[in-house]
PDB file of C-alpha atoms in Angstrom:
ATOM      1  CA  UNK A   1      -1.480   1.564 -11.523  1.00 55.00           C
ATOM      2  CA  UNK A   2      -0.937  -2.146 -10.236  1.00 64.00           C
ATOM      3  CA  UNK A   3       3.062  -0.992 -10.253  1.00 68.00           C
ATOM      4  CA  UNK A   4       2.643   1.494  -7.865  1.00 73.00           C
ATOM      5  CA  UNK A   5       1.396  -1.210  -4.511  1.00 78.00           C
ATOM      6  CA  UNK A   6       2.766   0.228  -1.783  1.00 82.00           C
ATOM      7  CA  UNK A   7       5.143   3.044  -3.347  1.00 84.00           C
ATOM      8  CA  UNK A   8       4.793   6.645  -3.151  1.00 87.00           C
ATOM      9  CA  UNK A   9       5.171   6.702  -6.928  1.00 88.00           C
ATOM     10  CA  UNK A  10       6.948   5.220  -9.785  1.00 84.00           C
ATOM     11  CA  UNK A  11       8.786   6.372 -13.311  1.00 81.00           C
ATOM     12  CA  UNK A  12       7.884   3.821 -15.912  1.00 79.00           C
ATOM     13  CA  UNK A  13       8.113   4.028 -19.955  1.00 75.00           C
ATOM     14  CA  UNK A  14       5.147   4.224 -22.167  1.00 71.00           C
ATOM     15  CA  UNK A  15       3.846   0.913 -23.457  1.00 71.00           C
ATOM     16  CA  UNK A  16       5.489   0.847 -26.617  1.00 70.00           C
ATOM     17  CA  UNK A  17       8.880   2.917 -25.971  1.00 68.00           C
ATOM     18  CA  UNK A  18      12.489   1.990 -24.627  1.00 68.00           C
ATOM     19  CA  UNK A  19      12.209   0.189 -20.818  1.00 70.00           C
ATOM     20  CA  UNK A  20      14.746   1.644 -18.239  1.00 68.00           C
ATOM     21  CA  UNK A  21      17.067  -1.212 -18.822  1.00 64.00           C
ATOM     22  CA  UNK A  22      16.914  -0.748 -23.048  1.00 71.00           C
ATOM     23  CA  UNK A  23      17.680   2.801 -22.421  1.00 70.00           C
ATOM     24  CA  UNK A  24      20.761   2.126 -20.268  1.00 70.00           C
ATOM     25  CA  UNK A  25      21.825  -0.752 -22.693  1.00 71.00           C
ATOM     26  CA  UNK A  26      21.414   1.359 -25.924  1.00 72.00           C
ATOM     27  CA  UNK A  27      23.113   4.336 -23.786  1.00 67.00           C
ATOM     28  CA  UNK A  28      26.444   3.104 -22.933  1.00 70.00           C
ATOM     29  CA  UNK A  29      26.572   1.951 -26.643  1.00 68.00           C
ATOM     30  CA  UNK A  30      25.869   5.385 -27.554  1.00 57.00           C
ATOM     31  CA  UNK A  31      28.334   6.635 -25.631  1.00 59.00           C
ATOM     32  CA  UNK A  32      31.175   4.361 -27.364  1.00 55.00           C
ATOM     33  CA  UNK A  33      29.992   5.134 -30.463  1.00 59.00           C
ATOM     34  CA  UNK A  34      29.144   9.163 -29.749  1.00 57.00           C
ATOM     35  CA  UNK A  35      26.046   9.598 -30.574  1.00 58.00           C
ATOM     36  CA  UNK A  36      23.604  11.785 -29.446  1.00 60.00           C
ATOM     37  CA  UNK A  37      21.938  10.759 -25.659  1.00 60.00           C
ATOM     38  CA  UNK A  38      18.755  12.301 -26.114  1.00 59.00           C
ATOM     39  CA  UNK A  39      17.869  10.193 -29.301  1.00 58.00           C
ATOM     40  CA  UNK A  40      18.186   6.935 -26.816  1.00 61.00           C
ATOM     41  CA  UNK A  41      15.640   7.999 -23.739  1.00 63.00           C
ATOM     42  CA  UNK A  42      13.026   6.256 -23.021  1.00 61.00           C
ATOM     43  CA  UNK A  43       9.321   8.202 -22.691  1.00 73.00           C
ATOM     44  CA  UNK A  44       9.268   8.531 -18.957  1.00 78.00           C
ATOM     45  CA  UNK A  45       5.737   8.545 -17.247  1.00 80.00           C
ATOM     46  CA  UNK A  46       5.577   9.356 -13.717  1.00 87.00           C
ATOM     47  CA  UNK A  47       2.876   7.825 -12.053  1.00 87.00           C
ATOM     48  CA  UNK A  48       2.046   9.323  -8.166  1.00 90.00           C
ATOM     49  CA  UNK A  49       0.065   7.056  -5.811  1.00 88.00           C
ATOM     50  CA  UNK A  50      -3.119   9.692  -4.601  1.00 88.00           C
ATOM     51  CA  UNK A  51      -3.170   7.445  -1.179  1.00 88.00           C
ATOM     52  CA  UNK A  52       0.208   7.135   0.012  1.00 90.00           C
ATOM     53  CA  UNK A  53       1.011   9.318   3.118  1.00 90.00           C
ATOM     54  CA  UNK A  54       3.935  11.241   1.463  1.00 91.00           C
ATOM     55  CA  UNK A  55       1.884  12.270  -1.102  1.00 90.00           C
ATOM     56  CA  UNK A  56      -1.014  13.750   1.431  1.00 91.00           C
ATOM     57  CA  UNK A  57       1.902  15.695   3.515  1.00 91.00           C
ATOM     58  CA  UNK A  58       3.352  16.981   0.295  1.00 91.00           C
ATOM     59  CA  UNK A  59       0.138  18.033  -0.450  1.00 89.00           C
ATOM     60  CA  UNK A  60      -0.648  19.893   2.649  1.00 89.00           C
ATOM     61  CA  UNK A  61       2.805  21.677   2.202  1.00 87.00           C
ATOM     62  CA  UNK A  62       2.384  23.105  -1.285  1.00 85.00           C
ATOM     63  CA  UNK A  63       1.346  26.836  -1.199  1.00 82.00           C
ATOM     64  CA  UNK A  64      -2.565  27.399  -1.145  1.00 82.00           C
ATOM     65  CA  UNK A  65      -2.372  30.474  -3.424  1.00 80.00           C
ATOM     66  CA  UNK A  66      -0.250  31.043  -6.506  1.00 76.00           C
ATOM     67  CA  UNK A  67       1.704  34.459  -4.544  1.00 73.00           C
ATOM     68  CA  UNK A  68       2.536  31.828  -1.398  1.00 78.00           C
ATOM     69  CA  UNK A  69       5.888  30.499  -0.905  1.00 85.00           C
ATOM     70  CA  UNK A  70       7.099  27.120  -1.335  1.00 85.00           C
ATOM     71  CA  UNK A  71      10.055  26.267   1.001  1.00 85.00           C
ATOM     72  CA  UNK A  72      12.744  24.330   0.500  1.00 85.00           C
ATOM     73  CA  UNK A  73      12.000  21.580   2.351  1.00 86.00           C
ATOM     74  CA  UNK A  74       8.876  21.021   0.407  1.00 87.00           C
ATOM     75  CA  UNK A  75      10.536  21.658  -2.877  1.00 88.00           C
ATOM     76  CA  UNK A  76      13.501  18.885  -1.246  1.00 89.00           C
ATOM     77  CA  UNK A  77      10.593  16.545  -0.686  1.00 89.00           C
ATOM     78  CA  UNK A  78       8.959  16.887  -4.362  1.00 90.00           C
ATOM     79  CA  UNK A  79      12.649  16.298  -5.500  1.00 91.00           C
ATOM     80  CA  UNK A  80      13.449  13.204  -3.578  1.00 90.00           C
ATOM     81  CA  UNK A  81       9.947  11.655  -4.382  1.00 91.00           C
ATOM     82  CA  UNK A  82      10.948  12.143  -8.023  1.00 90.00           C
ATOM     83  CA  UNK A  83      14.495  10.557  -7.369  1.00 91.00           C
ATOM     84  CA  UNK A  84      13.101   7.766  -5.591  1.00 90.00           C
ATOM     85  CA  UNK A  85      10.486   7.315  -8.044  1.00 89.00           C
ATOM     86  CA  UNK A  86      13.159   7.129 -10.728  1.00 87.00           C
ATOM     87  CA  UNK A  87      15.245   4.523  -8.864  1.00 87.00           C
ATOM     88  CA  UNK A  88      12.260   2.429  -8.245  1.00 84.00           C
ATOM     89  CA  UNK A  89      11.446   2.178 -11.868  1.00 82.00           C
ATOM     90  CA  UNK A  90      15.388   1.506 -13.054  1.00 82.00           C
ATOM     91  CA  UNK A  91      16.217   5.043 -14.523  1.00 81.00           C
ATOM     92  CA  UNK A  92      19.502   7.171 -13.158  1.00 82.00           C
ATOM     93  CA  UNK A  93      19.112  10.133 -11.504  1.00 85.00           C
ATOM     94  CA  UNK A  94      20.079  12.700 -13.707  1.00 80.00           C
ATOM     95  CA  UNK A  95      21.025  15.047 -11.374  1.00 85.00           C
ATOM     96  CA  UNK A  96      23.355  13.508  -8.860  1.00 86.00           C
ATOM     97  CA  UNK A  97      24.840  16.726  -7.817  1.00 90.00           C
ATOM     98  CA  UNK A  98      21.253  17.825  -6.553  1.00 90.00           C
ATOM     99  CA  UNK A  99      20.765  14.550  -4.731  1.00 89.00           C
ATOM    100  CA  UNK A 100      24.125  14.580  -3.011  1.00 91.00           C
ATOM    101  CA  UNK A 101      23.001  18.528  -1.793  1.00 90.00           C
ATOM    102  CA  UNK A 102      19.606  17.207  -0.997  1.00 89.00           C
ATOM    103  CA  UNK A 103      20.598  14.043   0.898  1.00 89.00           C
ATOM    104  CA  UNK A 104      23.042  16.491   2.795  1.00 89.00           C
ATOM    105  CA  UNK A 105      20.422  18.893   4.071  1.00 88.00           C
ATOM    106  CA  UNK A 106      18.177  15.757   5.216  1.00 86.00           C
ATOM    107  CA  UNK A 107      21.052  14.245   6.936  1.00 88.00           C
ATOM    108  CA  UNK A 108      22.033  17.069   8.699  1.00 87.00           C
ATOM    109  CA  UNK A 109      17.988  17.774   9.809  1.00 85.00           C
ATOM    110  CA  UNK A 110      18.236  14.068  10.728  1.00 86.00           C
ATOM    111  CA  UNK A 111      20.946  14.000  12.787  1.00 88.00           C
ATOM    112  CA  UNK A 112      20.818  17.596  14.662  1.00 88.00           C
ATOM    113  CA  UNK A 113      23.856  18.713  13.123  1.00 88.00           C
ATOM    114  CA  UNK A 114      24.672  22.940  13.523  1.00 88.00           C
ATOM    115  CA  UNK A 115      27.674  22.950  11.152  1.00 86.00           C
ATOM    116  CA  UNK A 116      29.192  21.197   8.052  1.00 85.00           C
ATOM    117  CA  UNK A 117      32.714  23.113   9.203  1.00 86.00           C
ATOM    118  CA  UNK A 118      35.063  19.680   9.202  1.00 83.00           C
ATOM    119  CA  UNK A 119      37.157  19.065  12.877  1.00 83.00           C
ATOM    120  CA  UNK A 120      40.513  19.665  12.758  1.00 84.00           C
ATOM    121  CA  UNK A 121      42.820  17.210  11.583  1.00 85.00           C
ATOM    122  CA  UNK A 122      43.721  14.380  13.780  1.00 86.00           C
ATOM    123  CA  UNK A 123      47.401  13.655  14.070  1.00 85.00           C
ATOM    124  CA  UNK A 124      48.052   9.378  14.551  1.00 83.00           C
ATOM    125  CA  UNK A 125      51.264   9.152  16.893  1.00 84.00           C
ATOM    126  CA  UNK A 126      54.206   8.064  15.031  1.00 83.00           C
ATOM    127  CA  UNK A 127      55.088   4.500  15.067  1.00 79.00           C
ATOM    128  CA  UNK A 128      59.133   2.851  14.732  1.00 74.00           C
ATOM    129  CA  UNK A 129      59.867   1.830  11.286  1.00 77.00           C
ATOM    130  CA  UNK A 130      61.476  -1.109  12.766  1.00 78.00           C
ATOM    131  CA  UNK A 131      59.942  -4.039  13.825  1.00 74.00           C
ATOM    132  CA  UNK A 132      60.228  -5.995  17.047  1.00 73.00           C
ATOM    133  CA  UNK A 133      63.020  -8.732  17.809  1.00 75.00           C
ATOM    134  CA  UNK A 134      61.126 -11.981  17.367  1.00 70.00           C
ATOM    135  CA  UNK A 135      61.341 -13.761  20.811  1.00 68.00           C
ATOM    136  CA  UNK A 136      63.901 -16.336  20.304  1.00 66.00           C
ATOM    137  CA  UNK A 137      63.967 -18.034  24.021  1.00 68.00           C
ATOM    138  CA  UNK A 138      62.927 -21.592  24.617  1.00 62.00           C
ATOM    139  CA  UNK A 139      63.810 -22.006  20.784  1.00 61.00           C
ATOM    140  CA  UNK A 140      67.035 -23.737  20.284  1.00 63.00           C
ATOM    141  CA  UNK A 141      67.121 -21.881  16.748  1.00 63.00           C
ATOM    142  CA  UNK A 142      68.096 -23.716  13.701  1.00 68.00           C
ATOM    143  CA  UNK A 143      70.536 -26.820  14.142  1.00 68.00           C
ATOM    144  CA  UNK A 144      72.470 -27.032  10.671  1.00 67.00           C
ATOM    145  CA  UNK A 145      73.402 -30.268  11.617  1.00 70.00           C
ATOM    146  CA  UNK A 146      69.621 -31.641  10.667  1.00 70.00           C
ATOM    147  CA  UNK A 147      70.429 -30.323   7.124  1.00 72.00           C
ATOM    148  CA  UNK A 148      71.735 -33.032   5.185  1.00 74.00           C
ATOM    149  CA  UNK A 149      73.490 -31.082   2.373  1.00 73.00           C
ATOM    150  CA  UNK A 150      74.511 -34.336   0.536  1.00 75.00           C
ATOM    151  CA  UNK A 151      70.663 -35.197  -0.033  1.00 73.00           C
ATOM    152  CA  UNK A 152      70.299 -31.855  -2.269  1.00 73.00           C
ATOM    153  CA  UNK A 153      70.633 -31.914  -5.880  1.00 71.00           C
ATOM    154  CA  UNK A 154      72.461 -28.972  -6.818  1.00 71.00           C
ATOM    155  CA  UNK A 155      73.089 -29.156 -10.368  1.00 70.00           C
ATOM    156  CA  UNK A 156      72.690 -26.270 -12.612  1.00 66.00           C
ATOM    157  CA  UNK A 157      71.485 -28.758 -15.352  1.00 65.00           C
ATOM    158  CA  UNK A 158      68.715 -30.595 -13.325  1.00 61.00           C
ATOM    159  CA  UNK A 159      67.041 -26.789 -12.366  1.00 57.00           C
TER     160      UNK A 159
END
């Protein structure tokens, strides 16, 4: 597929069915309306580019026999393709629960991290409530006598 270039792979819509963007228009008008969400999907076709590299390694990691194991990094990997593949052609990810779990397990392979156990709570020191006296010196403070009380219209019936 020319859509593919240099993706790993791609979720488009058939020819002649709903495009991502249709599908998410006519679905949040569904939704205000209630009807039912499965009427308004679009015919998703996933297309997987046979050259790219993360196609090769996930390749390589599925099981050579049908009684070998897949792990679940490779079963991550098939599942992030397909997110990214979704995102790249303008569909949700369905499951964002999965993703968020996924995303965590790569992060913390990323980053060399043991445990997801939170520190403890860090307690601020307290600050005063009250402010600081504004430094006053070298201001003569207000002179009342620059007021001019004579120049202000006071008059209930001018306000």
């Amino acid at each position: 597929s020319k859509r593919l270039g240099r993706a790993p792979a791609i979720v488009s819509s058939s020819e002649y069915g709903h495009s991502a963007n249709m599908e998410r228009i006519m679905r949040a008008q569904a939704f205000t309306h209630g009807s039912n969400d499965a009427m308004m999907r679009a015919m998703r076709i996933v297309e997987i580019n046979p050259r790219h590299p993360f196609v090769h390694k996930l390749l390589d990691a599925c099981p050579k026999e049908d009684d070998d194991v897949v792990t679940d990094d490779t079963k991550d990997a098939a599942m992030m393709l397909y997110d990214m593949a979704l995102l790249s052609g303008g569909f949700p990810i369905a499951d964002s629960a999965g993703y968020s779990e996924r995303m965590t397990r790569v992060l913390k392979t990323m980053l060399d991290v043991d445990s997801l156990s939170l520190d403890d709570e860090v307690d601020p020191p307290e600050e005063e409530d009250e402010p600081d006296e504004p430094d006053l010196e070298g201001m003569d403070g207000i002179n009342m006598d620059d007021f001019n009380l004579d120049d202000l219209n006071l008059d209930e019936d001018d306000i």
